[in-house]
Structure formats: C-alpha cells, structure tokens
C-alpha cells in the first residue's frame, strides 16, 4: 500500500535557518498492517505522518501510495486521495470550532458529495459507535479534551478509509477509554483490513500493534515486531 | 493554600440543556503539596482546574485561595491573582500563534509590568532550563506537539508562582521527556515549596506525586496517598 524511499524533509525557519528533520526514510507497509511509530518529542513523527497523509511533500525521496507516485498527482487528485483513501487523526485534533461535533464528523462525507442528510446520518452512527452520541450537538469548546480527541477519531473513520494515520490518538485519554479506542482500531484492522499507522509514546498502546517503527533524530532505528514477548 | 467547599458546576448548552458536571467538591490543599488528579475522560478534571485557576466560577460552593474568598474578588484582582500566584498549563497549550516561543513565555512577566528586555531574559532562561533554548525564535506551528507543550510549561513557571495547575502536561511527551518534566516539578516542589496540582491519566506520572485525588462523574471518589507501595 505504502512505499516510501529515501524521504528527507527540511524546514527553513523565518530566520533563514535550515532545519533538517527527516534524513532518509525507507518504509514499506502492506495493506492490512497495524504499525505503531514511537520516538522522542521532536524526532519527526508528525512530519513523517504529514507526508504519508499527503498533507506535506518531502524535500527529496519518493512516496508511492496504492501504486501512484504521490509527487506526480495534481492538487485536485491529491485532495481526492486525502478525502477517500486516508483518515487522519491530528495530534492537535483540528476540529472546526464553529461547527458541531456532528458536522465536524460529517464534513469528509459532505466533501465527497454525499447529501447533507445522509452525511449526518452516518456521522451520528460513527459518534455513537465511539460512545459520543449524546454530544453530537456540542461545539468543540463544550467538550472535554478527550472528547474532542474522540470526535477527531470519529471524523477520521467516517469515510471507512483504506488507511488511517493516527497521531497520538490517545494522548488525552484515560487508560480505559484509550483501550476502547485501540479496540476499535484493532477491530477495523482485523475485520475490514484497514491499514493503521499509529503514533504513540505509550509502550502499552504500541504493544497492541503488530509492527513497531522507532524514529530517532529523523531516521528509523528499529523496524520489527511490536511486542517482544 | 486552597480550600474548596461544596463546589458544583453546571453548564447550559445552546439547546438549553442543563449539564451538571461537578456535584459537590470538597478539597483542602496545603502549601507545598504535590497532588495528582486522575479520572476518566469527561469526569470534570479540567472544569475543576479552571475553577481552581480562577478562570471560571462555580455554580455553587466556596473557593478560598491564600485566605481570600475568590468569589469576592473583582475582575482586576482576579487577573492579578492569576498572573502572580498561579501558573496554568492548559490541556490544549493555548500558545499565541503569532508570537514566538520566547514572547509566549515572556508574556506573564510583561503583563506584570516587567520591562520587555528583562522579561525576554527571564523567558530565555526558562526555555533553556526546559531544554528548548534553541527554539526561542520559533512560532508555535514550527514546533512539534511536545515542544509546544513544553513551551506552555515554561510559560506557567516563568513567574515562579506559588501554585502550578498542570492539566495533562505530559500528554504529548515520550516517557523520557515526561520524566524530565516531572523532575522539574518535583524539584520546584521540594526546593521552593511550589504547590503542584497535576492532572494526568498515566499512573506512572501520578505515582510521582505525594497525594492522589480521583474524580468520577464529577465527585471525588478517592483522596489519599499517591503511591500504594
Ligand atoms: N461549555 C460546556 N458546555 C457543556 N458541557 C461542557 C462544557 N465544557 C465541558 N463540558 C462537559 O463537562 C464534562 C467535563 O469536562 P472536563 O473538560 O472537565 O473533563 P475532563 O475530566 O477534563 O476530561 P478529559 O480527560 O477528556 O480532558 C464533559 O462531559 C464535557 O462534555
Ligand atoms: N515549520 C517548521 N519549521 C521549522 N521546524 C519545524 C517545523 N515544523 C516542525 N519543525 C521541527 O521538526 C522537528 C520534528 O517535528 P515533529 O512535529 O515531526 O516531531 P514529533 O516527533 O511529532 O514530536 P512530538 O512527539 O513532540 O509531537 C521538531 O524539532 C520541530 O521543531
Ligand atoms: Mg508530533
Ligand atoms: Mg480535560
């Protein structure tokens, strides 16, 4: 599904300073895999996720997604891929503040041309599946941090995407709620072969994936089985 | 330092629905204590922290802080208390997006009337103490999630407040960086008798406090020693 070769990413700060962040990432992920990514704060996890999610382009290297060279896609095609193929849970949630939880979750469907009524029906079902049905009418600032995070997860899953990229999706959740969320990812992975790439800094969460990739200072230092026992 | 009696908090949603969140909180915390608060997502932790931080007022009950009944303070006095006495690390960081990390950390000092030059000097020292000296000139969107969280922590500590309220300050941090942050809190607590109230959902972090308060559905269900071994 995913074939990343020689990916580098450099930023340039306003001061004109060059900040190299990823230094040559090679990664091949097959459909249906469940991969955890771990690494220190600042090691490049979100940067890599943004490239995998077609939200950012690498400075060098090649990214082939479902057989397509992503750098060859035009903006409209890229947007379609992001909408239909990829579900992204952002580290900072990125909910739209003036829309209700329901309409935030319905947004990808509306963007795909689904009728507003049907989009809301499916969004409501998704919120109920995640235990937040009663919060459908709330605005993001009327939700707790963990509730906002779960609305962002519901939004990422509502299109039933082939690939879910989840950037620290349980960072604001207590242990029990975290496990319920991971149960959902595991279920979708096992039953619908949804490919899951999950950034986490909690070893217990990473242990529930099949494969672990460790990132350190912008390079992969481990790529193998998740649980060692 | 803190005396909370009979605190309740109800919200009213736009639909006019009454949402009772805190149902009678009694809590007494002495100067120099290190308290962890745990509880499920949605149990009311941030709501309680906002009341303790004088950012929100309770629906009923009394809050006495350093001998003053908070409800009797006028807006200007409340703002002064928040600025000088309390350092708040928000669950969502709340950094100002158009200011650099340095100026975000300097802001409480500037607000207290410290000269811009001196405020920046102290802010830079605070950032270096937390390991982020080289990021002083970055904007928040040029920082990783965990780096933004640490800038928020630096800002909370820069006034050397008597009370630090930290709402999930390690939620976006890897284990090693989390421990470094908690080391800083422990040091300030032991050496400068800074009172620390820390919301966390990670048992390992909570175990580093002296006292643990568990919140469930808006009531305290446990208030005692943190580590049981
Ligand atoms: N403005 C509001 N209007 C209505 N309900 C609200 C509002 N703000 C918060 N709530 C509700 O109050 C409850 C407690 O919220 P709070 O943010 O205190 O939870 P929390 O314990 O901090 O959760 P988390 O661990 O997810 O951060 C939640 O169910 C939330 O939906
Ligand atoms: N726009 C930018 N300009 C300059 N540097 C940036 C920019 N965005 C990110 N960085 C830097 O790139 C590095 C990697 O950032 P990234 O967000 O990928 O880290 P991360 O592994 O996700 O960290 P965390 O665990 O804290 O979320 C960081 O040192 C960060 O400061
Ligand atoms: Mg990140
Ligand atoms: Mg909270």
Coordinates of N, CA and C in Angstrom, one line a residue, chain A residues 45-141:
Chain A
X45 N 8.1 12.4 14.0 CA 6.9 11.5 13.8 C 5.8 12.3 13.0
X46 N 5.4 13.4 13.5 CA 4.3 14.2 12.9 C 4.7 14.6 11.5
X47 N 5.9 15.0 11.3 CA 6.4 15.3 10.0 C 6.3 14.2 9.0
X48 N 6.7 13.0 9.4 CA 6.5 11.8 8.6 C 5.0 11.5 8.3
X49 N 4.2 11.6 9.3 CA 2.8 11.4 9.2 C 2.1 12.4 8.2
X50 N 2.6 13.6 8.2 CA 2.0 14.6 7.3 C 2.4 14.2 5.8
X51 N 3.6 13.7 5.6 CA 4.0 13.3 4.3 C 3.2 12.1 3.9
X52 N 3.0 11.1 4.8 CA 2.3 9.9 4.4 C 0.8 10.3 4.1
X53 N 0.3 11.3 4.8 CA -1.1 11.7 4.7 C -1.3 12.7 3.5
X54 N -0.3 12.9 2.7 CA -0.3 13.8 1.5 C -0.7 15.2 1.9
X55 N -0.3 15.6 3.1 CA -0.6 17.0 3.6 C 0.7 17.8 3.4
X56 N 1.8 17.2 3.1 CA 3.1 17.9 3.0 C 3.9 17.1 2.0
X57 N 4.8 17.7 1.4 CA 5.6 17.0 0.4 C 7.1 16.9 0.9
X58 N 7.8 15.8 0.6 CA 9.1 15.7 1.1 C 10.1 16.6 0.4
X59 N 11.2 16.9 0.9 CA 12.3 17.7 0.2 C 12.9 16.8 -0.8
X60 N 13.1 15.5 -0.5 CA 13.6 14.6 -1.5 C 13.0 13.2 -1.2
X61 N 13.2 12.3 -2.2 CA 12.7 10.9 -2.0 C 11.4 10.7 -2.7
X62 N 10.9 9.5 -2.6 CA 9.7 9.1 -3.4 C 8.7 8.4 -2.5
X63 N 7.4 8.8 -2.7 CA 6.3 8.2 -2.0 C 5.3 7.6 -2.9
X64 N 5.2 6.3 -2.9 CA 4.2 5.6 -3.8 C 3.1 5.1 -2.9
X65 N 1.9 5.6 -3.2 CA 0.7 5.2 -2.4 C -0.3 4.5 -3.3
X66 N -0.8 3.3 -2.9 CA -1.6 2.5 -3.8 C -1.2 2.5 -5.2
X67 N 0.1 2.4 -5.4 CA 0.6 2.3 -6.8 C 0.8 3.6 -7.5
X68 N 0.4 4.7 -6.9 CA 0.6 6.1 -7.5 C 1.7 6.8 -6.9
X69 N 2.6 7.4 -7.7 CA 3.6 8.3 -7.2 C 2.9 9.6 -6.8
X70 N 3.0 9.8 -5.5 CA 2.2 11.0 -4.9 C 2.7 12.3 -5.5
X71 N 4.0 12.4 -5.8 CA 4.5 13.7 -6.3 C 4.0 14.0 -7.7
X72 N 3.5 13.0 -8.4 CA 3.0 13.2 -9.7 C 1.6 13.6 -9.7
X73 N 0.9 13.6 -8.6 CA -0.5 13.9 -8.5 C -0.7 15.4 -8.5
X74 N -1.8 15.9 -9.2 CA -2.1 17.3 -9.1 C -2.9 17.6 -7.9
X75 N -3.1 18.8 -7.5 CA -3.8 19.2 -6.3 C -5.1 18.6 -6.1
X76 N -5.9 18.6 -7.2 CA -7.3 18.0 -7.1 C -7.3 16.5 -6.8
X77 N -6.3 15.8 -7.5 CA -6.2 14.4 -7.3 C -5.7 14.1 -5.8
X78 N -4.8 14.9 -5.4 CA -4.3 14.8 -4.0 C -5.4 14.9 -3.0
X79 N -6.2 16.0 -3.2 CA -7.3 16.2 -2.3 C -8.3 15.0 -2.3
X80 N -8.5 14.4 -3.5 CA -9.4 13.3 -3.6 C -8.8 12.1 -2.8
X81 N -7.5 11.9 -2.9 CA -6.9 10.8 -2.2 C -7.0 11.0 -0.7
X82 N -6.8 12.2 -0.3 CA -6.8 12.5 1.2 C -8.3 12.3 1.6
X83 N -9.2 12.6 0.8 CA -10.6 12.5 1.3 C -11.1 11.1 1.3
X84 N -10.8 10.3 0.3 CA -11.4 9.0 0.1 C -10.5 7.8 0.7
X85 N -9.2 8.0 0.6 CA -8.3 6.9 0.9 C -7.8 6.9 2.4
X86 N -7.6 8.2 2.9 CA -6.9 8.4 4.1 C -7.8 9.0 5.2
X87 N -7.7 8.5 6.4 CA -8.4 9.1 7.5 C -7.3 9.6 8.5
X88 N -7.3 10.9 8.8 CA -6.1 11.4 9.6 C -6.6 11.9 10.9
X89 N -6.0 11.4 12.0 CA -6.3 11.9 13.3 C -5.1 12.8 13.7
X90 N -5.4 14.1 13.8 CA -4.3 15.1 14.0 C -3.9 15.1 15.5
X91 N -2.6 15.4 15.8 CA -2.1 15.5 17.2 C -2.9 16.6 17.9
X92 N -3.2 17.7 17.2 CA -4.0 18.8 17.8 C -5.4 18.8 17.5
X93 N -6.0 17.7 17.0 CA -7.4 17.4 16.7 C -7.9 18.2 15.5
X94 N -7.6 19.5 15.4 CA -8.0 20.3 14.3 C -9.5 20.2 14.0
X95 N -10.3 20.3 15.0 CA -11.8 20.4 14.8 C -12.1 21.8 14.4
X96 N -13.2 22.0 13.6 CA -13.6 23.3 13.2 C -14.4 23.8 14.4
X97 N -14.0 25.0 14.9 CA -14.6 25.5 16.2 C -16.0 25.9 16.1
X98 N -16.4 26.3 14.9 CA -17.8 26.9 14.8 C -18.8 25.8 14.3
X99 N -18.3 24.6 14.2 CA -19.3 23.5 13.8 C -19.5 22.5 14.9
X100 N -20.6 21.9 15.0 CA -20.9 21.0 16.0 C -20.0 19.7 15.8
X101 N -20.0 18.9 16.8 CA -19.3 17.6 16.7 C -19.8 16.8 15.5
X102 N -21.2 16.8 15.4 CA -21.8 16.1 14.3 C -21.3 16.6 12.9
X103 N -21.4 17.9 12.8 CA -21.0 18.4 11.4 C -19.5 18.3 11.2
X104 N -18.7 18.3 12.2 CA -17.3 18.0 12.1 C -17.0 16.6 11.5
X105 N -17.8 15.7 12.1 CA -17.6 14.3 11.6 C -18.2 14.1 10.2
X106 N -19.3 14.8 9.9 CA -19.9 14.7 8.6 C -19.1 15.3 7.5
X107 N -18.2 16.2 7.8 CA -17.5 17.0 6.8 C -16.8 16.2 5.7
X108 N -16.1 15.2 6.0 CA -15.4 14.4 4.9 C -16.5 13.9 3.9
X109 N -17.6 13.4 4.4 CA -18.7 12.9 3.6 C -19.3 14.0 2.7
X110 N -19.5 15.1 3.3 CA -20.1 16.3 2.5 C -19.1 16.6 1.4
X111 N -17.8 16.6 1.7 CA -16.8 17.0 0.8 C -16.8 15.9 -0.4
X112 N -17.2 14.7 -0.1 CA -17.2 13.7 -1.1 C -18.5 13.7 -1.9
X113 N -19.3 14.6 -1.6 CA -20.6 14.7 -2.4 C -21.8 14.0 -1.9
X114 N -21.6 13.4 -0.6 CA -22.8 12.8 0.0 C -23.8 13.8 0.4
X115 N -25.1 13.6 0.3 CA -26.1 14.5 0.8 C -25.9 14.9 2.2
X116 N -26.3 16.1 2.6 CA -26.1 16.5 4.0 C -26.9 15.6 4.9
X117 N -28.1 15.2 4.5 CA -28.9 14.3 5.4 C -28.2 13.0 5.6
X118 N -27.7 12.4 4.6 CA -27.0 11.1 4.7 C -25.7 11.2 5.4
X119 N -25.0 12.3 5.1 CA -23.7 12.5 5.8 C -24.0 12.6 7.3
X120 N -25.0 13.3 7.7 CA -25.3 13.5 9.2 C -25.7 12.1 9.8
X121 N -26.5 11.4 9.0 CA -26.9 10.1 9.5 C -25.7 9.2 9.8
X122 N -24.8 9.2 8.8 CA -23.6 8.3 9.0 C -22.6 8.9 10.1
X123 N -22.6 10.2 10.2 CA -21.8 10.8 11.2 C -22.3 10.5 12.6
X124 N -23.6 10.5 12.7 CA -24.2 10.2 14.0 C -23.9 8.8 14.4
X125 N -24.0 7.9 13.4 CA -23.7 6.5 13.7 C -22.3 6.3 14.2
X126 N -21.4 7.0 13.5 CA -20.0 7.0 13.9 C -19.7 7.5 15.3
X127 N -20.4 8.6 15.7 CA -20.3 9.1 17.0 C -20.8 8.1 18.1
X128 N -21.9 7.5 17.7 CA -22.5 6.5 18.7 C -21.6 5.3 18.9
X129 N -21.0 4.9 17.8 CA -20.0 3.8 17.8 C -18.9 4.1 18.8
X130 N -18.5 5.3 18.9 CA -17.4 5.7 19.7 C -17.8 6.2 21.1
X131 N -19.1 6.1 21.4 CA -19.7 6.4 22.7 C -20.0 7.9 22.9
X132 N -20.0 8.7 21.8 CA -20.2 10.1 22.0 C -21.5 10.6 21.3
X133 N -22.5 9.7 21.2 CA -23.8 10.0 20.5 C -24.4 11.2 21.1
X134 N -24.4 11.3 22.5 CA -25.1 12.4 23.1 C -24.5 13.7 23.0
X135 N -23.2 13.7 22.4 CA -22.5 15.0 22.3 C -22.6 15.6 20.9
X136 N -23.4 15.0 20.1 CA -23.4 15.4 18.6 C -23.7 16.9 18.4
X137 N -24.5 17.5 19.3 CA -24.8 18.9 19.1 C -23.9 19.9 19.7
X138 N -22.8 19.4 20.4 CA -21.9 20.3 21.1 C -20.9 20.9 20.1
X139 N -20.5 22.1 20.5 CA -19.4 22.7 19.8 C -18.1 22.2 20.5
X140 N -17.0 22.2 19.8 CA -15.7 21.7 20.4 C -15.4 22.3 21.7
X141 N -15.6 23.6 21.9 CA -15.2 24.2 23.2 C -16.2 23.8 24.4

